[in-house]
C-alpha atoms as a printed R data frame, in Angstrom:
    type eleno elety resid chain resno       x       y       z
1   ATOM     1    CA   UNK     A     1  97.409 174.764 188.271
2   ATOM     2    CA   UNK     A     2  99.824 176.601 190.540
3   ATOM     3    CA   UNK     A     3  98.552 177.612 193.941
4   ATOM     4    CA   UNK     A     4 101.504 179.907 194.540
5   ATOM     5    CA   UNK     A     5 100.973 183.640 194.901
6   ATOM     6    CA   UNK     A     6 101.607 185.859 191.891
7   ATOM     7    CA   UNK     A     7 105.039 187.459 191.800
8   ATOM     8    CA   UNK     A     8 105.986 191.053 191.068
9   ATOM     9    CA   UNK     A     9 109.597 191.669 190.042
10  ATOM    10    CA   UNK     A    10 111.056 195.084 190.751
11  ATOM    11    CA   UNK     A    11 114.452 195.476 189.080
12  ATOM    12    CA   UNK     A    12 115.907 198.733 190.355
13  ATOM    13    CA   UNK     A    13 115.206 199.768 193.931
14  ATOM    14    CA   UNK     A    14 114.471 203.426 193.268
15  ATOM    15    CA   UNK     A    15 111.572 205.622 194.284
16  ATOM    16    CA   UNK     A    16 109.649 205.319 191.005
17  ATOM    17    CA   UNK     A    17 109.889 201.544 190.801
18  ATOM    18    CA   UNK     A    18 108.958 201.165 194.455
19  ATOM    19    CA   UNK     A    19 105.867 203.341 194.025
20  ATOM    20    CA   UNK     A    20 104.817 201.240 191.035
21  ATOM    21    CA   UNK     A    21 105.352 197.945 192.877
22  ATOM    22    CA   UNK     A    22 103.113 199.098 195.705
23  ATOM    23    CA   UNK     A    23 100.399 200.139 193.289
24  ATOM    24    CA   UNK     A    24 100.308 197.002 191.121
25  ATOM    25    CA   UNK     A    25 100.836 194.283 193.743
26  ATOM    26    CA   UNK     A    26  97.774 192.985 195.529
27  ATOM    27    CA   UNK     A    27  98.205 189.901 197.672
28  ATOM    28    CA   UNK     A    28 101.303 188.771 195.817
29  ATOM    29    CA   UNK     A    29 105.004 188.581 196.558
30  ATOM    30    CA   UNK     A    30 107.538 191.228 195.473
31  ATOM    31    CA   UNK     A    31 111.117 190.373 194.520
32  ATOM    32    CA   UNK     A    32 113.209 193.535 194.881
33  ATOM    33    CA   UNK     A    33 116.468 193.376 192.930
34  ATOM    34    CA   UNK     A    34 119.218 195.951 192.734
35  ATOM    35    CA   UNK     A    35 122.938 196.071 192.027
36  ATOM    36    CA   UNK     A    36 123.459 196.986 195.679
37  ATOM    37    CA   UNK     A    37 121.887 194.617 198.166
38  ATOM    38    CA   UNK     A    38 121.562 197.355 200.777
39  ATOM    39    CA   UNK     A    39 119.297 199.324 198.433
40  ATOM    40    CA   UNK     A    40 117.093 196.294 197.813
41  ATOM    41    CA   UNK     A    41 116.944 195.515 201.526
42  ATOM    42    CA   UNK     A    42 115.918 199.070 202.338
43  ATOM    43    CA   UNK     A    43 112.998 198.874 199.905
44  ATOM    44    CA   UNK     A    44 112.077 195.421 201.200
45  ATOM    45    CA   UNK     A    45 111.795 196.819 204.722
46  ATOM    46    CA   UNK     A    46 109.576 199.636 203.475
47  ATOM    47    CA   UNK     A    47 107.329 197.122 201.735
48  ATOM    48    CA   UNK     A    48 107.171 194.838 204.768
49  ATOM    49    CA   UNK     A    49 106.239 197.806 206.960
50  ATOM    50    CA   UNK     A    50 103.408 198.595 204.518
51  ATOM    51    CA   UNK     A    51 102.031 195.048 204.685
52  ATOM    52    CA   UNK     A    52 103.519 193.515 201.543
53  ATOM    53    CA   UNK     A    53 105.341 190.208 201.173
54  ATOM    54    CA   UNK     A    54 108.815 190.938 199.806
55  ATOM    55    CA   UNK     A    55 112.377 189.739 199.520
56  ATOM    56    CA   UNK     A    56 115.622 191.406 198.470
57  ATOM    57    CA   UNK     A    57 118.327 190.182 196.137
58  ATOM    58    CA   UNK     A    58 121.109 191.455 193.883
59  ATOM    59    CA   UNK     A    59 121.053 191.679 190.102
60  ATOM    60    CA   UNK     A    60 123.551 193.284 187.745
61  ATOM    61    CA   UNK     A    61 121.959 194.754 184.623
62  ATOM    62    CA   UNK     A    62 125.338 194.548 182.904
63  ATOM    63    CA   UNK     A    63 125.472 190.762 183.399
64  ATOM    64    CA   UNK     A    64 123.039 188.622 181.365
65  ATOM    65    CA   UNK     A    65 123.592 185.601 183.619
66  ATOM    66    CA   UNK     A    66 122.545 187.690 186.616
67  ATOM    67    CA   UNK     A    67 119.367 188.847 184.863
68  ATOM    68    CA   UNK     A    68 118.576 185.298 183.751
69  ATOM    69    CA   UNK     A    69 119.020 184.021 187.299
70  ATOM    70    CA   UNK     A    70 116.592 186.650 188.606
71  ATOM    71    CA   UNK     A    71 113.950 185.673 186.044
72  ATOM    72    CA   UNK     A    72 114.351 181.983 186.862
73  ATOM    73    CA   UNK     A    73 114.205 182.634 190.596
74  ATOM    74    CA   UNK     A    74 111.056 184.728 190.285
75  ATOM    75    CA   UNK     A    75 109.385 182.032 188.189
76  ATOM    76    CA   UNK     A    76 110.263 179.400 190.797
77  ATOM    77    CA   UNK     A    77 108.255 181.343 193.398
78  ATOM    78    CA   UNK     A    78 105.011 181.521 191.459
79  ATOM    79    CA   UNK     A    79 103.468 182.984 188.296
80  ATOM    80    CA   UNK     A    80 105.345 186.153 187.314
81  ATOM    81    CA   UNK     A    81 102.441 188.532 186.826
82  ATOM    82    CA   UNK     A    82 104.147 191.946 186.985
83  ATOM    83    CA   UNK     A    83 107.621 193.043 185.871
84  ATOM    84    CA   UNK     A    84 108.961 196.533 186.578
85  ATOM    85    CA   UNK     A    85 112.278 197.371 184.909
86  ATOM    86    CA   UNK     A    86 113.380 200.559 186.595
87  ATOM    87    CA   UNK     A    87 117.146 200.292 187.053
88  ATOM    88    CA   UNK     A    88 119.985 201.969 185.216
89  ATOM    89    CA   UNK     A    89 122.565 204.744 185.392
90  ATOM    90    CA   UNK     A    90 122.459 208.414 184.429
91  ATOM    91    CA   UNK     A    91 124.864 210.397 182.202
92  ATOM    92    CA   UNK     A    92 126.592 211.809 185.274
93  ATOM    93    CA   UNK     A    93 127.018 208.439 186.966
94  ATOM    94    CA   UNK     A    94 128.992 206.416 184.431
95  ATOM    95    CA   UNK     A    95 131.122 206.435 181.289
96  ATOM    96    CA   UNK     A    96 129.877 205.688 177.771
97  ATOM    97    CA   UNK     A    97 130.574 201.915 177.741
98  ATOM    98    CA   UNK     A    98 128.859 201.439 181.110
99  ATOM    99    CA   UNK     A    99 125.768 203.402 180.089
100 ATOM   100    CA   UNK     A   100 125.416 201.364 176.897
101 ATOM   101    CA   UNK     A   101 126.058 198.106 178.738
102 ATOM   102    CA   UNK     A   102 123.516 198.819 181.481
103 ATOM   103    CA   UNK     A   103 120.829 201.097 180.031
104 ATOM   104    CA   UNK     A   104 120.720 199.670 176.508
105 ATOM   105    CA   UNK     A   105 122.045 196.098 176.558
106 ATOM   106    CA   UNK     A   106 120.879 195.241 180.087
107 ATOM   107    CA   UNK     A   107 117.324 196.333 179.432
108 ATOM   108    CA   UNK     A   108 117.272 194.396 176.159
109 ATOM   109    CA   UNK     A   109 118.383 191.235 177.962
110 ATOM   110    CA   UNK     A   110 115.823 191.765 180.733
111 ATOM   111    CA   UNK     A   111 112.983 192.195 178.248
112 ATOM   112    CA   UNK     A   112 113.970 188.941 176.582
113 ATOM   113    CA   UNK     A   113 114.501 186.913 179.767
114 ATOM   114    CA   UNK     A   114 111.304 188.041 181.477
115 ATOM   115    CA   UNK     A   115 109.453 187.521 178.227
116 ATOM   116    CA   UNK     A   116 110.240 183.831 178.678
117 ATOM   117    CA   UNK     A   117 108.664 183.600 182.150
118 ATOM   118    CA   UNK     A   118 105.884 186.202 182.207
119 ATOM   119    CA   UNK     A   119 102.556 184.576 183.068
120 ATOM   120    CA   UNK     A   120  99.476 184.705 180.828
121 ATOM   121    CA   UNK     A   121  97.632 187.994 181.432
122 ATOM   122    CA   UNK     A   122 100.831 189.344 182.991
123 ATOM   123    CA   UNK     A   123 102.232 192.759 182.202
124 ATOM   124    CA   UNK     A   124 105.431 194.717 182.445
125 ATOM   125    CA   UNK     A   125 106.648 198.279 182.302
126 ATOM   126    CA   UNK     A   126 110.040 199.727 181.417
127 ATOM   127    CA   UNK     A   127 110.938 203.047 183.003
128 ATOM   128    CA   UNK     A   128 112.867 204.869 180.307
129 ATOM   129    CA   UNK     A   129 113.387 208.648 179.993
130 ATOM   130    CA   UNK     A   130 112.258 211.762 178.182
131 ATOM   131    CA   UNK     A   131 115.888 212.016 177.050
132 ATOM   132    CA   UNK     A   132 115.247 209.489 174.309
133 ATOM   133    CA   UNK     A   133 112.995 212.061 172.631
134 ATOM   134    CA   UNK     A   134 115.733 214.718 172.443
135 ATOM   135    CA   UNK     A   135 117.991 212.923 170.008
136 ATOM   136    CA   UNK     A   136 117.443 213.535 166.273
137 ATOM   137    CA   UNK     A   137 115.461 210.887 164.435
138 ATOM   138    CA   UNK     A   138 117.275 207.761 163.332
139 ATOM   139    CA   UNK     A   139 116.780 206.085 159.988
140 ATOM   140    CA   UNK     A   140 114.195 203.336 159.668
141 ATOM   141    CA   UNK     A   141 117.025 200.831 159.253
142 ATOM   142    CA   UNK     A   142 118.738 202.046 162.441
143 ATOM   143    CA   UNK     A   143 115.467 201.818 164.354
144 ATOM   144    CA   UNK     A   144 115.026 198.256 163.147
145 ATOM   145    CA   UNK     A   145 118.567 197.328 164.153
146 ATOM   146    CA   UNK     A   146 118.109 198.686 167.668
147 ATOM   147    CA   UNK     A   147 114.742 196.950 167.962
148 ATOM   148    CA   UNK     A   148 115.565 193.493 166.642
149 ATOM   149    CA   UNK     A   149 119.305 192.805 166.678
150 ATOM   150    CA   UNK     A   150 119.975 189.716 168.847
151 ATOM   151    CA   UNK     A   151 121.089 190.838 172.284
152 ATOM   152    CA   UNK     A   152 124.492 189.170 172.021
153 ATOM   153    CA   UNK     A   153 125.274 191.301 168.949
154 ATOM   154    CA   UNK     A   154 123.544 194.503 170.026
155 ATOM   155    CA   UNK     A   155 126.602 196.349 171.323
156 ATOM   156    CA   UNK     A   156 128.486 195.556 168.094
157 ATOM   157    CA   UNK     A   157 126.194 197.762 165.998
158 ATOM   158    CA   UNK     A   158 128.140 200.493 164.114
159 ATOM   159    CA   UNK     A   159 125.870 203.247 165.447
160 ATOM   160    CA   UNK     A   160 127.021 202.301 168.977
161 ATOM   161    CA   UNK     A   161 130.734 202.023 168.139
162 ATOM   162    CA   UNK     A   162 133.541 204.146 169.582
163 ATOM   163    CA   UNK     A   163 133.363 207.543 167.925
164 ATOM   164    CA   UNK     A   164 129.730 207.160 166.893
165 ATOM   165    CA   UNK     A   165 128.612 207.921 170.446
166 ATOM   166    CA   UNK     A   166 129.970 211.353 171.289
167 ATOM   167    CA   UNK     A   167 129.216 211.808 175.002
168 ATOM   168    CA   UNK     A   168 127.652 210.177 178.027
169 ATOM   169    CA   UNK     A   169 124.475 212.157 177.307
170 ATOM   170    CA   UNK     A   170 124.411 210.825 173.747
171 ATOM   171    CA   UNK     A   171 124.907 207.284 175.070
172 ATOM   172    CA   UNK     A   172 122.027 207.788 177.488
173 ATOM   173    CA   UNK     A   173 119.741 209.227 174.808
174 ATOM   174    CA   UNK     A   174 120.557 206.373 172.443
175 ATOM   175    CA   UNK     A   175 119.898 203.852 175.208
176 ATOM   176    CA   UNK     A   176 116.528 205.343 176.027
177 ATOM   177    CA   UNK     A   177 115.581 205.501 172.360
178 ATOM   178    CA   UNK     A   178 116.496 201.818 172.136
179 ATOM   179    CA   UNK     A   179 114.398 201.010 175.221
180 ATOM   180    CA   UNK     A   180 111.235 202.124 173.472
181 ATOM   181    CA   UNK     A   181 112.138 200.270 170.280
182 ATOM   182    CA   UNK     A   182 112.931 197.038 172.146
183 ATOM   183    CA   UNK     A   183 109.633 197.299 174.021
184 ATOM   184    CA   UNK     A   184 107.815 197.550 170.693
185 ATOM   185    CA   UNK     A   185 109.608 194.493 169.319
186 ATOM   186    CA   UNK     A   186 109.221 192.451 172.505
187 ATOM   187    CA   UNK     A   187 105.495 193.177 172.612
188 ATOM   188    CA   UNK     A   188 105.224 190.546 169.888
189 ATOM   189    CA   UNK     A   189 106.923 187.786 171.890
190 ATOM   190    CA   UNK     A   190 105.264 188.800 175.163
191 ATOM   191    CA   UNK     A   191 101.957 188.757 173.307
192 ATOM   192    CA   UNK     A   192 102.552 185.145 172.296
193 ATOM   193    CA   UNK     A   193 102.367 184.331 176.024
194 ATOM   194    CA   UNK     A   194  99.202 186.384 176.461
195 ATOM   195    CA   UNK     A   195 101.132 189.165 178.218
196 ATOM   196    CA   UNK     A   196 101.829 192.840 177.568
197 ATOM   197    CA   UNK     A   197 104.865 195.121 177.865
198 ATOM   198    CA   UNK     A   198 104.924 198.921 177.651
199 ATOM   199    CA   UNK     A   199 107.279 201.745 178.563
200 ATOM   200    CA   UNK     A   200 107.056 205.100 180.298
201 ATOM   201    CA   UNK     A   201 109.495 207.912 179.541
202 ATOM   202    CA   UNK     A   202 109.312 210.241 182.544
203 ATOM   203    CA   UNK     A   203 110.636 213.744 182.695
204 ATOM   204    CA   UNK     A   204 112.313 215.043 185.833
205 ATOM   205    CA   UNK     A   205 110.711 213.254 188.763
206 ATOM   206    CA   UNK     A   206 111.703 214.168 192.297
207 ATOM   207    CA   UNK     A   207 113.723 211.289 193.722
208 ATOM   208    CA   UNK     A   208 116.970 211.310 195.730
209 ATOM   209    CA   UNK     A   209 118.912 210.953 192.465
210 ATOM   210    CA   UNK     A   210 116.992 213.793 190.800
211 ATOM   211    CA   UNK     A   211 117.592 216.046 193.782
212 ATOM   212    CA   UNK     A   212 121.322 215.380 193.453
213 ATOM   213    CA   UNK     A   213 121.174 216.173 189.740
214 ATOM   214    CA   UNK     A   214 119.245 219.400 190.345
215 ATOM   215    CA   UNK     A   215 121.923 220.519 192.786
216 ATOM   216    CA   UNK     A   216 124.823 219.308 190.620
217 ATOM   217    CA   UNK     A   217 126.754 220.896 187.721
218 ATOM   218    CA   UNK     A   218 123.857 220.390 185.280
219 ATOM   219    CA   UNK     A   219 121.291 221.576 187.805
220 ATOM   220    CA   UNK     A   220 120.730 225.019 186.282
221 ATOM   221    CA   UNK     A   221 119.764 223.457 182.978
222 ATOM   222    CA   UNK     A   222 117.358 221.027 184.628
223 ATOM   223    CA   UNK     A   223 115.744 223.823 186.619
224 ATOM   224    CA   UNK     A   224 115.307 225.809 183.404
225 ATOM   225    CA   UNK     A   225 113.550 222.819 181.842
226 ATOM   226    CA   UNK     A   226 111.057 222.780 184.679
227 ATOM   227    CA   UNK     A   227 110.497 226.521 184.743
228 ATOM   228    CA   UNK     A   228 109.818 226.731 180.993
229 ATOM   229    CA   UNK     A   229 107.704 223.605 180.710
230 ATOM   230    CA   UNK     A   230 103.892 223.756 180.523
231 ATOM   231    CA   UNK     A   231 103.609 222.025 183.907
232 ATOM   232    CA   UNK     A   232 106.166 224.365 185.467
233 ATOM   233    CA   UNK     A   233 107.305 221.727 187.940
234 ATOM   234    CA   UNK     A   234 108.835 218.302 188.367
235 ATOM   235    CA   UNK     A   235 106.793 215.129 188.593
236 ATOM   236    CA   UNK     A   236 106.423 212.769 191.530
237 ATOM   237    CA   UNK     A   237 106.938 209.000 191.760
238 ATOM   238    CA   UNK     A   238 103.261 208.548 192.581
239 ATOM   239    CA   UNK     A   239 102.229 210.265 189.341
240 ATOM   240    CA   UNK     A   240 104.372 207.858 187.319
241 ATOM   241    CA   UNK     A   241 103.070 204.958 189.408
242 ATOM   242    CA   UNK     A   242  99.480 205.958 188.632
243 ATOM   243    CA   UNK     A   243 100.254 205.810 184.922
244 ATOM   244    CA   UNK     A   244 102.070 202.490 185.310
245 ATOM   245    CA   UNK     A   245  99.144 201.102 187.280
246 ATOM   246    CA   UNK     A   246  96.857 201.910 184.373
247 ATOM   247    CA   UNK     A   247  99.203 200.489 181.734
248 ATOM   248    CA   UNK     A   248  99.721 197.271 183.704
249 ATOM   249    CA   UNK     A   249  96.071 196.850 184.653
250 ATOM   250    CA   UNK     A   250  93.046 195.395 182.850
251 ATOM   251    CA   UNK     A   251  91.785 198.793 181.675
252 ATOM   252    CA   UNK     A   252  94.807 198.986 179.351
253 ATOM   253    CA   UNK     A   253  94.348 195.499 177.946
254 ATOM   254    CA   UNK     A   254  94.503 196.804 174.377
255 ATOM   255    CA   UNK     A   255  97.755 198.726 174.913
256 ATOM   256    CA   UNK     A   256 100.900 196.770 174.111
257 ATOM   257    CA   UNK     A   257 104.306 197.827 172.804
258 ATOM   258    CA   UNK     A   258 103.959 201.556 173.358
259 ATOM   259    CA   UNK     A   259 106.050 204.197 175.103
260 ATOM   260    CA   UNK     A   260 104.239 206.960 176.993
261 ATOM   261    CA   UNK     A   261 106.040 210.284 177.359
262 ATOM   262    CA   UNK     A   262 105.214 211.731 180.799
263 ATOM   263    CA   UNK     A   263 107.344 214.849 181.215
264 ATOM   264    CA   UNK     A   264 104.967 217.693 182.031
265 ATOM   265    CA   UNK     A   265 105.345 219.016 178.483
266 ATOM   266    CA   UNK     A   266 109.121 219.571 178.633
267 ATOM   267    CA   UNK     A   267 109.659 217.875 175.282
268 ATOM   268    CA   UNK     A   268 106.833 219.903 173.737
269 ATOM   269    CA   UNK     A   269 108.495 223.062 174.976
270 ATOM   270    CA   UNK     A   270 111.875 221.789 173.746
271 ATOM   271    CA   UNK     A   271 110.661 221.520 170.168
272 ATOM   272    CA   UNK     A   272 107.889 224.097 169.954
273 ATOM   273    CA   UNK     A   273 108.066 226.405 172.984
274 ATOM   274    CA   UNK     A   274 110.421 228.500 175.095
275 ATOM   275    CA   UNK     A   275 113.060 225.784 175.326
276 ATOM   276    CA   UNK     A   276 113.366 225.456 171.541
277 ATOM   277    CA   UNK     A   277 115.831 228.336 171.327
278 ATOM   278    CA   UNK     A   278 118.273 226.290 173.408
279 ATOM   279    CA   UNK     A   279 118.215 224.875 176.859
280 ATOM   280    CA   UNK     A   280 119.373 222.002 178.998
281 ATOM   281    CA   UNK     A   281 119.338 218.457 177.722
């Protein structure tokens, strides 16, 4: 039996993922991974200052070898008990191929690779987005293809081909829809190891990136979303972390393969309330 400390993997050194890592790690070691080492190092310093054991490294969600190396490294340190997949790019940060490669394909690879090393009784969470709920429903066959197509063939699907994806927003929505479907499918393989995987689809949560978006060219639309939502405000990283803490903890032991929409009611308003007449995506 291993005497090593349990390991938490945080892939994506943003405010939401960091808040979750602090909430779900008790006495273990946190591996902070990000595309940019300086981002990971900044979070590592914050964790060290708060009394956690942590290290920083680089991982590219667009590169399966990089993701595989992170999973193998984490497993070499001790039992991988918690996995937080919180990286990615937004519609305003990248072009269509990059969004699909990172937010759709990269997350699919990460779910598979960490599903090979997750410890018994371990758990993971994918931070997706409310945006996946804005796209019209897909067919049952399309859902199945996004959920179960082998990762090396995923980007070759016709519904992801040039011309089928019409904008960076559409690419992002499709990616986030796929996140939830892949979580559902991977719950089966994670379950074979006695582990669980779920997703959270947050609405607008105040982070440095969200603040930039709110002040950017699409900012008016985002502000309208918040004003006309039941909550009437944005969320906070700690609110998402509280939900993740529940989903990853023993109280949620019967929850596996689900996606929780946590958007303050924006999506409800989008379909059935003041935003239904037209608003920001």
